[in-house]
Amino acid sequence: GLVAVLQSVSLATGTVAPPTLEHSVDNAIWAALITFANVTGAGSPTAERKTVTGTVNRYLRFNNLGTFTPYVFEIAVRRGTAQDSTAY
């Protein structure tokens, strides 16, 4: 499993559609793991937290598509189990 948080700090213009966390077993062939909501300039700053269960492959990357300038973001990722969703 995995927990990921995308913090969109600022987006001047345009839309990031959709921000995606991808994973791979070989760092060559990638598959979507988590898809975040579209980010628009009018909505920044925002944050979104997502969880996924099951296998998470060795390599991770963040993919952002769309027409935008500039986009400032932070992403935090933690591998673990469903217990990691517990607030302490």
Short mmCIF file of C-alpha atoms in Angstrom, two decimals:
data_model
loop_
_atom_site.label_atom_id
_atom_site.label_comp_id
_atom_site.label_asym_id
_atom_site.label_seq_id
_atom_site.Cartn_x
_atom_site.Cartn_y
_atom_site.Cartn_z
CA GLY A 1 0.00 0.00 0.00
CA LEU A 2 0.90 3.63 -0.21
CA VAL A 3 -0.20 7.04 1.05
CA ALA A 4 0.48 10.14 -1.08
CA VAL A 5 -0.20 13.82 -0.49
CA LEU A 6 -0.02 16.36 -3.30
CA GLN A 7 0.33 19.97 -2.14
CA SER A 8 -0.21 22.44 -4.97
CA VAL A 9 1.46 25.63 -3.77
CA SER A 10 0.84 27.85 -6.78
CA LEU A 11 -0.21 27.71 -10.41
CA ALA A 12 -0.05 30.97 -12.36
CA THR A 13 -2.23 30.03 -15.33
CA GLY A 14 -3.77 26.95 -16.93
CA THR A 15 -4.72 23.51 -15.70
CA VAL A 16 -2.66 20.50 -14.61
CA ALA A 17 -4.83 17.66 -15.85
CA PRO A 18 -4.57 15.19 -14.17
CA PRO A 19 -1.55 15.00 -11.85
CA THR A 20 -0.61 11.31 -11.63
CA LEU A 21 1.72 9.21 -9.48
CA GLU A 22 3.02 6.30 -11.57
CA HIS A 23 4.97 3.15 -10.68
CA SER A 24 7.21 0.70 -12.54
CA VAL A 25 9.05 -2.57 -11.92
CA ASP A 26 11.91 -1.69 -14.32
CA ASN A 27 12.03 2.15 -14.58
CA ALA A 28 11.01 1.83 -18.25
CA ILE A 29 7.34 0.83 -18.46
CA TRP A 30 5.04 2.97 -16.30
CA ALA A 31 1.48 2.53 -15.04
CA ALA A 32 -0.79 4.95 -13.19
CA LEU A 33 -0.95 4.27 -9.45
CA ILE A 34 -2.81 7.34 -8.12
CA THR A 35 -4.63 10.04 -10.06
CA PHE A 36 -5.20 13.32 -8.27
CA ALA A 37 -7.90 15.88 -9.08
CA ASN A 38 -7.16 18.47 -11.78
CA VAL A 39 -5.41 21.60 -10.47
CA THR A 40 -6.37 25.04 -11.79
CA GLY A 41 -4.73 28.40 -11.21
CA ALA A 42 -7.84 29.75 -9.51
CA GLY A 43 -7.83 26.92 -6.94
CA SER A 44 -4.25 27.16 -5.63
CA PRO A 45 -3.08 26.48 -3.00
CA THR A 46 -4.70 23.09 -2.43
CA ALA A 47 -3.82 19.70 -0.98
CA GLU A 48 -5.13 16.22 -1.67
CA ARG A 49 -4.41 12.94 0.13
CA LYS A 50 -4.90 9.56 -1.54
CA THR A 51 -4.27 5.97 -0.47
CA VAL A 52 -3.85 2.78 -2.45
CA THR A 53 -3.72 -0.86 -1.33
CA GLY A 54 -1.91 -3.78 -2.91
CA THR A 55 1.42 -3.93 -4.69
CA VAL A 56 3.42 -0.76 -5.21
CA ASN A 57 6.32 -1.30 -7.60
CA ARG A 58 9.93 -0.27 -6.91
CA TYR A 59 10.14 2.91 -9.00
CA LEU A 60 7.85 5.94 -8.60
CA ARG A 61 7.49 9.13 -10.64
CA PHE A 62 5.14 12.10 -10.79
CA ASN A 63 3.59 12.94 -14.15
CA ASN A 64 1.82 16.24 -14.76
CA LEU A 65 0.12 17.06 -18.05
CA GLY A 66 -1.75 20.09 -19.32
CA THR A 67 -1.04 23.63 -20.39
CA PHE A 68 0.22 25.72 -17.51
CA THR A 69 2.96 28.13 -16.33
CA PRO A 70 4.57 27.81 -13.73
CA TYR A 71 3.41 25.06 -11.35
CA VAL A 72 4.93 24.80 -7.86
CA PHE A 73 4.07 21.63 -5.95
CA GLU A 74 5.24 19.23 -3.25
CA ILE A 75 4.47 15.53 -3.11
CA ALA A 76 4.99 13.26 -0.10
CA VAL A 77 4.82 9.49 -0.43
CA ARG A 78 4.92 6.79 2.24
CA ARG A 79 4.78 3.09 1.62
CA GLY A 80 2.96 1.10 4.24
CA THR A 81 -0.35 -0.42 5.26
CA ALA A 82 -3.88 0.77 5.94
CA GLN A 83 -2.85 1.42 9.55
CA ASP A 84 -0.88 4.40 8.26
CA SER A 85 -4.18 6.25 7.77
CA THR A 86 -4.61 6.51 11.54
CA ALA A 87 -4.32 10.01 12.97
CA TYR A 88 -2.01 10.24 15.98
#
